[in-house]
Amino acid sequence: MLKQSLQQKLLQKLSPQQIQVIKLLELPTLQLEERIKKELEENPVLDEGGSEENVQEDYQEEENEIKDKDQEEFSLEDYIEDDDTPSYKLAAQNYSKDDKHEDIPFSGGTTFHEQLISQLGLRILSPEKAALAEYLIGNIDEDGYLRRDIDSIVDDLAFSTGIHTTFEELVELLHIIQDFDPAGIGARDLQECLILQIKRKGSHNPDVKLAHQILKKYFDEFTRKHYDKIQKRLNLSDEDFKCAVDEILKLNPKPGGAFVNPMSKPSPTIIPDFILEEEDGELNLSLNSRNVPDLHISRSYVDMIEDYSKNKDNQSREQKDAVMFVKQKLDSAKWFIDAIRQRQNTLMLSMKAIIDFQRDYFIEGDEKKLKPMILKDISELTSLDISTISRVSNSKYIQTHFGIFPLKYFFSEGLQTDTGEEVSTREIKNILKECVDNEDKKKPLTDDKLAAILKEKSYMIARRTVAKYREQLNIPVARLRKEL
């Protein structure tokens, strides 16, 4: 049986203009420049340079006049073919965030592996062994290690290239590669890497000889910094043991990293989105729009709409199609300019709220003046949603008179002291870092001792919280910080 029913739903949808504003809000200055250039290339109605004050208002008046006079004739469906496919159906969505999109830089230099192959050419080898050695070099990573098992490489050669070899033959060729520069290349683990480097120094030096013995027989104890056990077993004086350890500390754990790869991407340049200047205690905030052009609607296309409105009765179908195309581009240009303007207003509103909240810090630049601040605090000050504040603070930087900082730097949680005063967790981390930097490296401070020091400074923090902050600062445990 057929039944009829009424159903009422409440849906919240974003308009295309709102989506465009959200996407522009997330972009830092450098990506915004690229986005504007792309829009200028795709939309001929947009112009850059000096602004024309009345162009956009004139276009709005003409648009309203056309709608009043010719509302039925300018139906969008008249100018869209039946076989037109929506663009979203042609867009591929088979990409994930985990996909790597690597840029391929142009360079005329020599790569790390090419340098090793050039050294291979100086050795007298048969073509078969040279090919095997080159295959081994191809399996060496950028740090200079051969991470793969030799047996696996033997199997790969048999299955992929049809070359049959043995474990012993590859090990023999690997020893040849390990003689290449820099020292330590082709090692299968850290111990072998360090031993290869210490062998290059020769055995005439007693400190080097002792360092070789430590690496060969007591490597596990050395990595755990159980120096007392090693010193006791070898029956060494403090001076002799310290000299041997100093020889080991001079070695490079990543010999491949010492080679400058011309194909590597340069570090990205940070371009601040905001510029904050301090003059006589007054803070002046501005957006960094140095490379962002001023946008306006081209006058020639507005004149085209005006001409059509005057002579609309004598227009052919092709002319109507052209006018409809221009009208769509004019709307798109107007939306884009409005979205840019709204982005600038939102950025300034949010950044001013952050500066007002952290005013003492921005004037003096002292981290101790940094108050605990979360996204919700700025959201309440600006009456904007927390997600909007998150988009504003993401990937944005501000240039101050004491350095350039990401906006996320100013956000931190808070803790209360025993006097009830609320302080930023960043201040506590700075105290931890100072304590570790100034500690006696022969007897480094444990987490319990660090917690006790903080309690003396009125910061009531548990040992596990100290351990968490220490890990966030990339500070190892006390045992691994111990020095001779």
Short mmCIF file of C-alpha atoms in Angstrom, two decimals:
data_model
loop_
_atom_site.label_atom_id
_atom_site.label_comp_id
_atom_site.label_asym_id
_atom_site.label_seq_id
_atom_site.Cartn_x
_atom_site.Cartn_y
_atom_site.Cartn_z
CA MET A 1 0.00 0.00 0.00
CA LEU A 2 1.12 3.52 -0.75
CA LYS A 3 1.31 5.88 2.18
CA GLN A 4 1.87 9.58 2.42
CA SER A 5 3.58 11.17 5.35
CA LEU A 6 5.02 14.53 6.36
CA GLN A 7 8.40 14.79 8.01
CA GLN A 8 10.03 17.90 9.41
CA LYS A 9 13.84 18.13 9.66
CA LEU A 10 16.16 20.83 10.87
CA LEU A 11 19.41 20.86 8.88
CA GLN A 12 22.38 23.18 9.12
CA LYS A 13 24.24 23.71 5.87
CA LEU A 14 27.05 26.04 4.90
CA SER A 15 26.70 28.19 1.82
CA PRO A 16 29.50 28.20 -0.80
CA GLN A 17 30.50 31.67 0.40
CA GLN A 18 30.84 30.47 4.01
CA ILE A 19 32.93 27.50 2.91
CA GLN A 20 35.18 29.84 0.91
CA VAL A 21 35.70 32.09 3.96
CA ILE A 22 36.57 29.09 6.16
CA LYS A 23 39.12 27.82 3.65
CA LEU A 24 40.73 31.25 3.26
CA LEU A 25 40.87 31.69 7.04
CA GLU A 26 43.07 28.60 7.39
CA LEU A 27 45.66 29.82 4.86
CA PRO A 28 48.86 31.55 6.03
CA THR A 29 50.14 34.57 4.11
CA LEU A 30 52.30 32.64 1.63
CA GLN A 31 49.50 30.26 0.63
CA LEU A 32 47.03 33.15 0.47
CA GLU A 33 49.25 34.84 -2.13
CA GLU A 34 49.20 31.65 -4.22
CA ARG A 35 45.41 31.35 -3.82
CA ILE A 36 44.89 34.95 -4.99
CA LYS A 37 47.17 34.42 -7.99
CA LYS A 38 45.19 31.32 -8.92
CA GLU A 39 41.90 33.23 -8.67
CA LEU A 40 43.30 36.06 -10.83
CA GLU A 41 44.26 33.52 -13.50
CA GLU A 42 40.89 31.76 -13.47
CA ASN A 43 38.62 34.80 -13.19
CA PRO A 44 39.18 37.52 -15.82
CA VAL A 45 36.80 39.86 -13.99
CA LEU A 46 39.21 40.25 -11.07
CA ASP A 47 41.88 42.95 -11.33
CA GLU A 48 44.77 43.77 -9.03
CA GLY A 49 46.40 47.09 -8.25
CA GLY A 50 44.78 50.37 -7.31
CA SER A 51 41.22 49.97 -6.15
CA GLU A 52 38.30 51.46 -8.02
CA GLU A 53 35.91 52.71 -5.38
CA ASN A 54 32.59 52.70 -7.18
CA VAL A 55 33.01 49.68 -9.49
CA GLN A 56 31.57 47.14 -7.12
CA GLU A 57 28.65 49.44 -6.17
CA ASP A 58 27.91 50.11 -9.85
CA TYR A 59 27.89 46.39 -10.54
CA GLN A 60 25.48 45.81 -7.65
CA GLU A 61 23.09 48.44 -9.03
CA GLU A 62 23.24 46.97 -12.54
CA GLU A 63 22.73 43.48 -11.13
CA ASN A 64 19.59 44.56 -9.26
CA GLU A 65 18.29 46.35 -12.37
CA ILE A 66 18.76 43.27 -14.54
CA LYS A 67 16.99 41.09 -11.98
CA ASP A 68 14.03 43.46 -11.91
CA LYS A 69 13.72 43.87 -15.69
CA ASP A 70 14.64 40.44 -16.94
CA GLN A 71 14.20 37.97 -14.08
CA GLU A 72 12.45 35.26 -16.14
CA GLU A 73 14.69 35.57 -19.22
CA PHE A 74 17.88 35.13 -17.17
CA SER A 75 17.13 31.76 -15.74
CA LEU A 76 20.31 29.83 -15.04
CA GLU A 77 18.85 26.65 -16.54
CA ASP A 78 18.64 28.28 -19.99
CA TYR A 79 22.40 28.43 -20.21
CA ILE A 80 23.39 25.04 -18.83
CA GLU A 81 23.40 22.12 -21.25
CA ASP A 82 21.62 18.90 -20.28
CA ASP A 83 24.77 16.83 -20.68
CA ASP A 84 26.91 19.06 -18.45
CA THR A 85 28.52 17.04 -15.69
CA PRO A 86 28.92 18.68 -12.27
CA SER A 87 32.54 19.34 -11.42
CA TYR A 88 32.34 17.44 -8.14
CA LYS A 89 31.64 14.23 -10.11
CA LEU A 90 34.84 14.69 -12.10
CA ALA A 91 37.05 15.36 -9.07
CA ALA A 92 39.06 12.40 -7.82
CA GLN A 93 38.72 11.77 -4.08
CA ASN A 94 41.03 8.77 -3.87
CA TYR A 95 43.69 10.57 -1.86
CA SER A 96 44.29 10.40 1.86
CA LYS A 97 46.22 12.57 4.31
CA ASP A 98 48.88 9.87 4.49
CA ASP A 99 49.78 10.18 0.80
CA LYS A 100 53.15 11.77 0.16
CA HIS A 101 53.21 14.68 -2.28
CA GLU A 102 56.91 15.35 -2.64
CA ASP A 103 58.27 18.22 -4.69
CA ILE A 104 61.11 17.31 -7.02
CA PRO A 105 63.74 20.07 -6.82
CA PHE A 106 66.10 20.75 -9.68
CA SER A 107 69.77 20.48 -8.86
CA GLY A 108 72.97 19.87 -10.73
CA GLY A 109 74.98 18.58 -7.75
CA THR A 110 76.07 15.07 -6.77
CA THR A 111 73.91 13.00 -4.45
CA PHE A 112 75.16 10.90 -1.56
CA HIS A 113 74.69 7.61 -3.44
CA GLU A 114 76.34 9.00 -6.58
CA GLN A 115 79.37 9.93 -4.47
CA LEU A 116 79.61 6.34 -3.21
CA ILE A 117 79.25 4.91 -6.73
CA SER A 118 82.04 7.23 -7.95
CA GLN A 119 84.31 5.78 -5.24
CA LEU A 120 83.28 2.29 -6.37
CA GLY A 121 84.62 3.10 -9.82
CA LEU A 122 88.11 3.46 -8.34
CA ARG A 123 88.12 -0.19 -7.27
CA ILE A 124 89.15 -3.01 -9.61
CA LEU A 125 86.12 -5.31 -9.72
CA SER A 126 84.56 -7.60 -12.29
CA PRO A 127 81.37 -6.29 -13.95
CA GLU A 128 79.31 -8.82 -11.97
CA LYS A 129 80.74 -7.78 -8.61
CA ALA A 130 80.52 -4.09 -9.52
CA ALA A 131 76.80 -4.57 -10.23
CA LEU A 132 76.31 -6.31 -6.88
CA ALA A 133 78.22 -3.58 -5.04
CA GLU A 134 76.12 -0.90 -6.72
CA TYR A 135 72.96 -2.75 -5.64
CA LEU A 136 74.26 -2.75 -2.05
CA ILE A 137 74.93 0.99 -2.25
CA GLY A 138 71.37 1.50 -3.41
CA ASN A 139 70.16 -0.13 -0.18
CA ILE A 140 72.16 2.24 2.04
CA ASP A 141 69.89 4.88 3.60
CA GLU A 142 70.57 8.61 3.94
CA ASP A 143 72.15 8.11 7.37
CA GLY A 144 74.75 5.80 5.84
CA TYR A 145 73.40 2.50 7.24
CA LEU A 146 72.59 -0.77 5.50
CA ARG A 147 69.41 -1.50 7.44
CA ARG A 148 68.35 -4.51 5.37
CA ASP A 149 69.41 -8.05 6.16
CA ILE A 150 72.03 -9.51 3.79
CA ASP A 151 69.97 -12.70 3.29
CA SER A 152 66.98 -10.60 2.20
CA ILE A 153 69.15 -8.80 -0.36
CA VAL A 154 70.35 -12.19 -1.70
CA ASP A 155 66.72 -13.26 -2.17
CA ASP A 156 65.78 -9.94 -3.82
CA LEU A 157 68.61 -10.24 -6.32
CA ALA A 158 67.52 -13.76 -7.25
CA PHE A 159 63.82 -12.92 -7.67
CA SER A 160 63.95 -9.39 -9.12
CA THR A 161 67.06 -9.43 -11.29
CA GLY A 162 67.80 -13.13 -11.71
CA ILE A 163 71.32 -12.68 -10.28
CA HIS A 164 72.40 -15.54 -8.02
CA THR A 165 74.91 -14.72 -5.31
CA THR A 166 75.83 -15.82 -1.81
CA PHE A 167 75.85 -14.27 1.64
CA GLU A 168 79.65 -14.45 1.81
CA GLU A 169 80.10 -12.66 -1.53
CA LEU A 170 77.87 -9.75 -0.49
CA VAL A 171 79.62 -9.45 2.88
CA GLU A 172 82.97 -9.28 1.06
CA LEU A 173 81.67 -6.47 -1.16
CA LEU A 174 80.15 -4.72 1.85
CA HIS A 175 83.58 -4.62 3.51
CA ILE A 176 84.89 -2.87 0.39
CA ILE A 177 82.10 -0.28 0.62
CA GLN A 178 82.84 0.25 4.32
CA ASP A 179 86.29 1.53 3.30
CA PHE A 180 84.69 4.44 1.42
CA ASP A 181 84.42 7.97 2.76
CA PRO A 182 83.00 9.15 5.05
CA ALA A 183 84.06 6.62 7.68
CA GLY A 184 81.27 4.41 9.04
CA ILE A 185 79.41 4.05 5.73
CA GLY A 186 77.66 0.71 5.15
CA ALA A 187 77.38 -0.25 8.82
CA ARG A 188 74.50 -2.51 9.79
CA ASP A 189 74.01 -1.02 13.27
CA LEU A 190 75.32 1.76 15.48
CA GLN A 191 77.98 -0.40 17.12
CA GLU A 192 79.49 -1.42 13.79
CA CYS A 193 79.33 2.21 12.58
CA LEU A 194 81.31 3.50 15.55
CA ILE A 195 83.81 0.65 15.39
CA LEU A 196 84.47 1.35 11.69
CA GLN A 197 85.19 5.00 12.51
CA ILE A 198 87.45 4.24 15.48
CA LYS A 199 89.45 1.76 13.34
CA ARG A 200 90.22 4.57 10.87
CA LYS A 201 92.04 6.43 13.65
CA GLY A 202 94.59 3.63 14.02
CA SER A 203 95.76 1.73 17.12
CA HIS A 204 98.89 3.74 17.95
CA ASN A 205 96.92 6.00 20.29
CA PRO A 206 96.17 4.24 23.64
CA ASP A 207 92.95 6.25 24.10
CA VAL A 208 91.69 5.11 20.66
CA LYS A 209 92.67 1.52 21.43
CA LEU A 210 90.79 1.63 24.71
CA ALA A 211 87.75 3.23 23.01
CA HIS A 212 87.73 0.39 20.48
CA GLN A 213 87.75 -2.14 23.32
CA ILE A 214 84.81 -0.41 25.05
CA LEU A 215 82.75 -0.31 21.85
CA LYS A 216 83.47 -3.95 21.02
CA LYS A 217 82.98 -5.57 24.43
CA TYR A 218 80.90 -3.18 26.52
CA PHE A 219 78.70 -1.40 23.98
CA ASP A 220 75.38 -2.13 25.76
CA GLU A 221 76.72 -0.85 29.07
CA PHE A 222 78.11 2.23 27.32
CA THR A 223 74.76 3.11 25.67
CA ARG A 224 73.05 2.83 29.08
CA LYS A 225 75.79 5.01 30.60
CA HIS A 226 76.77 2.39 33.14
CA TYR A 227 80.22 3.92 33.29
CA ASP A 228 81.03 2.58 36.75
CA LYS A 229 80.63 -1.02 35.59
CA ILE A 230 82.86 -0.52 32.53
CA GLN A 231 85.52 1.30 34.52
CA LYS A 232 85.55 -1.39 37.18
CA ARG A 233 85.80 -4.30 34.72
CA LEU A 234 88.64 -2.69 32.77
CA ASN A 235 90.34 -1.46 35.94
CA LEU A 236 90.78 2.05 34.55
CA SER A 237 91.53 5.32 36.26
CA ASP A 238 89.09 8.20 35.94
CA GLU A 239 91.43 10.10 33.62
CA ASP A 240 92.05 7.17 31.23
CA PHE A 241 88.37 6.28 31.07
CA LYS A 242 87.37 9.91 30.40
CA CYS A 243 89.88 10.18 27.54
CA ALA A 244 88.54 6.99 25.95
CA VAL A 245 84.93 8.18 26.23
CA ASP A 246 85.90 11.55 24.72
CA GLU A 247 87.26 9.69 21.67
CA ILE A 248 83.93 7.88 21.29
CA LEU A 249 81.92 11.09 21.63
CA LYS A 250 83.85 12.59 18.71
CA LEU A 251 82.45 9.91 16.36
CA ASN A 252 79.47 10.54 14.08
CA PRO A 253 76.49 8.23 14.66
CA LYS A 254 75.05 9.25 11.26
CA PRO A 255 77.95 9.41 8.79
CA GLY A 256 75.62 9.86 5.83
CA GLY A 257 74.14 12.97 7.44
CA ALA A 258 77.49 14.75 7.11
CA PHE A 259 77.10 14.68 3.33
CA VAL A 260 75.18 17.66 1.99
CA ASN A 261 72.57 16.35 -0.44
CA PRO A 262 71.86 18.93 -3.19
CA MET A 263 68.52 17.26 -3.89
CA SER A 264 67.20 17.95 -0.40
CA LYS A 265 64.51 20.58 -0.02
CA PRO A 266 65.56 23.83 1.65
CA SER A 267 63.95 24.83 4.91
CA PRO A 268 60.75 26.81 4.34
CA THR A 269 60.95 30.55 4.93
CA ILE A 270 58.65 31.83 7.66
CA ILE A 271 56.61 34.82 6.53
CA PRO A 272 54.72 36.46 9.44
CA ASP A 273 50.98 37.03 9.01
CA PHE A 274 50.93 39.85 11.58
CA ILE A 275 53.37 42.63 12.39
CA LEU A 276 53.35 44.05 15.92
CA GLU A 277 55.29 47.24 16.66
CA GLU A 278 55.83 48.77 20.07
CA GLU A 279 56.23 52.54 20.43
CA ASP A 280 56.35 54.22 23.85
CA GLY A 281 54.31 51.47 25.46
CA GLU A 282 51.71 51.44 22.67
CA LEU A 283 51.22 48.33 20.55
CA ASN A 284 50.37 48.77 16.86
CA LEU A 285 49.09 45.66 15.07
CA SER A 286 48.86 45.30 11.30
CA LEU A 287 48.37 42.51 8.78
CA ASN A 288 51.32 41.60 6.59
CA SER A 289 49.76 42.34 3.20
CA ARG A 290 53.02 43.33 1.53
CA ASN A 291 52.73 40.71 -1.24
CA VAL A 292 48.92 40.43 -1.24
CA PRO A 293 47.55 42.63 -4.06
CA ASP A 294 44.49 44.83 -3.72
CA LEU A 295 41.59 43.28 -5.64
CA HIS A 296 38.75 44.99 -7.43
CA ILE A 297 36.24 44.21 -10.17
CA SER A 298 37.31 45.19 -13.69
CA ARG A 299 35.42 48.23 -14.99
CA SER A 300 35.24 46.90 -18.55
CA TYR A 301 33.09 43.92 -17.53
CA VAL A 302 30.76 46.13 -15.50
CA ASP A 303 30.36 48.31 -18.59
CA MET A 304 29.45 45.19 -20.56
CA ILE A 305 26.58 44.51 -18.16
CA GLU A 306 25.48 48.14 -18.44
CA ASP A 307 25.45 47.96 -22.26
CA TYR A 308 23.39 44.79 -22.14
CA SER A 309 20.81 46.33 -19.80
CA LYS A 310 20.38 49.20 -22.28
CA ASN A 311 20.16 47.06 -25.45
CA LYS A 312 18.84 43.76 -24.13
CA ASP A 313 16.12 43.52 -26.81
CA ASN A 314 18.65 43.39 -29.67
CA GLN A 315 20.95 40.70 -28.26
CA SER A 316 21.62 37.36 -29.94
CA ARG A 317 21.79 34.02 -28.17
CA GLU A 318 25.63 34.08 -28.24
CA GLN A 319 25.68 37.54 -26.70
CA LYS A 320 23.32 36.42 -23.96
CA ASP A 321 25.59 33.45 -23.25
CA ALA A 322 28.58 35.79 -22.99
CA VAL A 323 26.73 38.13 -20.66
CA MET A 324 25.62 35.21 -18.50
CA PHE A 325 29.23 34.00 -18.27
CA VAL A 326 30.39 37.50 -17.27
CA LYS A 327 27.61 37.74 -14.68
CA GLN A 328 28.67 34.46 -13.06
CA LYS A 329 32.30 35.60 -12.98
CA LEU A 330 31.27 38.94 -11.50
CA ASP A 331 29.38 37.16 -8.72
CA SER A 332 32.37 34.90 -8.08
CA ALA A 333 34.73 37.88 -7.95
CA LYS A 334 32.45 39.74 -5.55
CA TRP A 335 32.24 36.71 -3.24
CA PHE A 336 36.00 36.28 -3.30
CA ILE A 337 36.69 39.94 -2.45
CA ASP A 338 34.15 39.79 0.37
CA ALA A 339 35.74 36.56 1.65
CA ILE A 340 39.21 38.19 1.68
CA ARG A 341 37.82 41.19 3.54
CA GLN A 342 36.03 38.97 6.07
CA ARG A 343 39.22 36.93 6.57
CA GLN A 344 41.21 40.08 7.35
CA ASN A 345 38.59 41.32 9.82
CA THR A 346 38.47 37.95 11.62
CA LEU A 347 42.26 37.72 11.82
CA MET A 348 42.59 41.24 13.22
CA LEU A 349 39.77 40.73 15.72
CA SER A 350 41.29 37.49 17.03
CA MET A 351 44.86 38.79 17.17
CA LYS A 352 43.83 41.97 18.98
CA ALA A 353 42.08 39.81 21.59
CA ILE A 354 45.25 37.73 22.06
CA ILE A 355 47.35 40.90 22.44
CA ASP A 356 44.92 42.40 24.96
CA PHE A 357 44.97 39.14 26.95
CA GLN A 358 48.79 38.94 26.93
CA ARG A 359 49.51 42.68 26.90
CA ASP A 360 52.26 42.61 29.55
CA TYR A 361 54.08 39.86 27.67
CA PHE A 362 53.96 41.63 24.30
CA ILE A 363 55.31 44.85 25.79
CA GLU A 364 58.24 43.33 27.70
CA GLY A 365 58.79 40.02 25.86
CA ASP A 366 59.35 38.21 29.17
CA GLU A 367 58.00 34.65 29.16
CA LYS A 368 57.20 34.95 32.86
CA LYS A 369 54.54 37.50 31.90
CA LEU A 370 52.79 34.93 29.67
CA LYS A 371 49.41 34.10 31.20
CA PRO A 372 47.61 30.75 30.85
CA MET A 373 45.36 31.05 27.80
CA ILE A 374 43.23 28.56 25.90
CA LEU A 375 41.12 28.83 22.74
CA LYS A 376 37.96 29.25 24.81
CA ASP A 377 39.30 32.45 26.39
CA ILE A 378 39.77 34.16 23.01
CA SER A 379 36.48 32.74 21.77
CA GLU A 380 34.63 34.44 24.62
CA LEU A 381 36.44 37.75 24.08
CA THR A 382 35.68 37.86 20.34
CA SER A 383 32.27 36.09 20.37
CA LEU A 384 33.65 33.77 17.69
CA ASP A 385 33.40 30.00 17.68
CA ILE A 386 36.31 27.99 19.11
CA SER A 387 36.80 26.31 15.72
CA THR A 388 37.28 29.74 14.14
CA ILE A 389 39.92 30.69 16.70
CA SER A 390 41.63 27.35 16.05
CA ARG A 391 41.76 28.09 12.31
CA VAL A 392 43.14 31.56 12.97
CA SER A 393 45.93 30.27 15.22
CA ASN A 394 46.87 27.36 12.96
CA SER A 395 49.99 27.94 10.79
CA LYS A 396 50.02 31.68 11.51
CA TYR A 397 52.98 33.72 12.75
CA ILE A 398 53.41 37.16 14.28
CA GLN A 399 56.50 39.36 14.08
CA THR A 400 57.22 41.25 17.29
CA HIS A 401 60.10 43.47 18.42
CA PHE A 402 61.61 40.46 20.23
CA GLY A 403 61.18 37.75 17.56
CA ILE A 404 58.80 35.82 15.32
CA PHE A 405 56.44 33.35 17.01
CA PRO A 406 53.64 31.01 15.93
CA LEU A 407 50.27 31.99 17.37
CA LYS A 408 50.00 28.59 19.07
CA TYR A 409 52.99 29.60 21.20
CA PHE A 410 50.80 31.99 23.20
CA PHE A 411 48.28 29.29 24.14
CA SER A 412 49.06 27.20 27.20
CA GLU A 413 47.28 25.58 30.10
CA GLY A 414 47.53 26.88 33.64
CA LEU A 415 48.40 25.57 37.08
CA GLN A 416 47.84 27.08 40.49
CA THR A 417 50.62 27.71 43.00
CA ASP A 418 50.20 27.10 46.71
CA THR A 419 49.27 30.79 47.06
CA GLY A 420 46.40 30.39 44.55
CA GLU A 421 48.15 32.28 41.75
CA GLU A 422 47.59 30.83 38.28
CA VAL A 423 50.72 30.40 36.14
CA SER A 424 51.36 29.10 32.65
CA THR A 425 52.74 25.61 32.15
CA ARG A 426 55.33 27.18 29.84
CA GLU A 427 56.81 29.02 32.81
CA ILE A 428 57.13 25.72 34.68
CA LYS A 429 58.81 24.10 31.68
CA ASN A 430 61.30 26.95 31.52
CA ILE A 431 62.16 26.41 35.19
CA LEU A 432 62.65 22.69 34.51
CA LYS A 433 64.93 23.47 31.58
CA GLU A 434 66.99 25.90 33.68
CA CYS A 435 67.36 23.31 36.43
CA VAL A 436 68.58 20.67 33.95
CA ASP A 437 70.94 23.12 32.21
CA ASN A 438 72.52 24.15 35.52
CA GLU A 439 72.64 20.72 37.16
CA ASP A 440 75.81 18.82 38.03
CA LYS A 441 76.21 16.50 35.03
CA LYS A 442 78.07 14.00 37.19
CA LYS A 443 75.00 13.75 39.43
CA PRO A 444 71.99 14.81 37.31
CA LEU A 445 68.68 15.62 38.93
CA THR A 446 66.05 12.88 38.99
CA ASP A 447 62.35 13.57 38.46
CA ASP A 448 61.75 13.35 42.21
CA LYS A 449 64.42 15.97 42.87
CA LEU A 450 63.02 18.21 40.12
CA ALA A 451 59.54 17.92 41.67
CA ALA A 452 61.01 18.86 45.06
CA ILE A 453 62.72 21.95 43.55
CA LEU A 454 59.42 23.05 42.00
CA LYS A 455 57.63 22.60 45.33
CA GLU A 456 60.22 24.86 46.95
CA LYS A 457 59.26 27.46 44.31
CA SER A 458 55.55 27.04 45.27
CA TYR A 459 54.66 24.88 42.24
CA MET A 460 52.80 21.86 43.61
CA ILE A 461 53.45 19.33 40.83
CA ALA A 462 53.59 15.54 41.05
CA ARG A 463 56.59 13.55 39.84
CA ARG A 464 54.66 12.04 36.91
CA THR A 465 53.73 15.56 35.74
CA VAL A 466 57.40 16.54 35.90
CA ALA A 467 58.23 13.47 33.79
CA LYS A 468 55.56 14.48 31.24
CA TYR A 469 56.91 18.03 30.93
CA ARG A 470 60.48 16.71 30.70
CA GLU A 471 59.52 14.42 27.81
CA GLN A 472 57.75 17.30 26.05
CA LEU A 473 61.02 19.27 26.29
CA ASN A 474 62.91 16.27 24.81
CA ILE A 475 65.05 15.99 27.93
CA PRO A 476 66.24 12.42 28.64
CA VAL A 477 66.05 10.78 32.07
CA ALA A 478 68.76 11.54 34.65
CA ARG A 479 70.75 8.36 33.93
CA LEU A 480 71.15 9.29 30.26
CA ARG A 481 72.18 12.86 31.13
CA LYS A 482 75.08 11.69 33.22
CA GLU A 483 78.53 12.81 32.09
CA LEU A 484 82.04 12.06 33.30
#
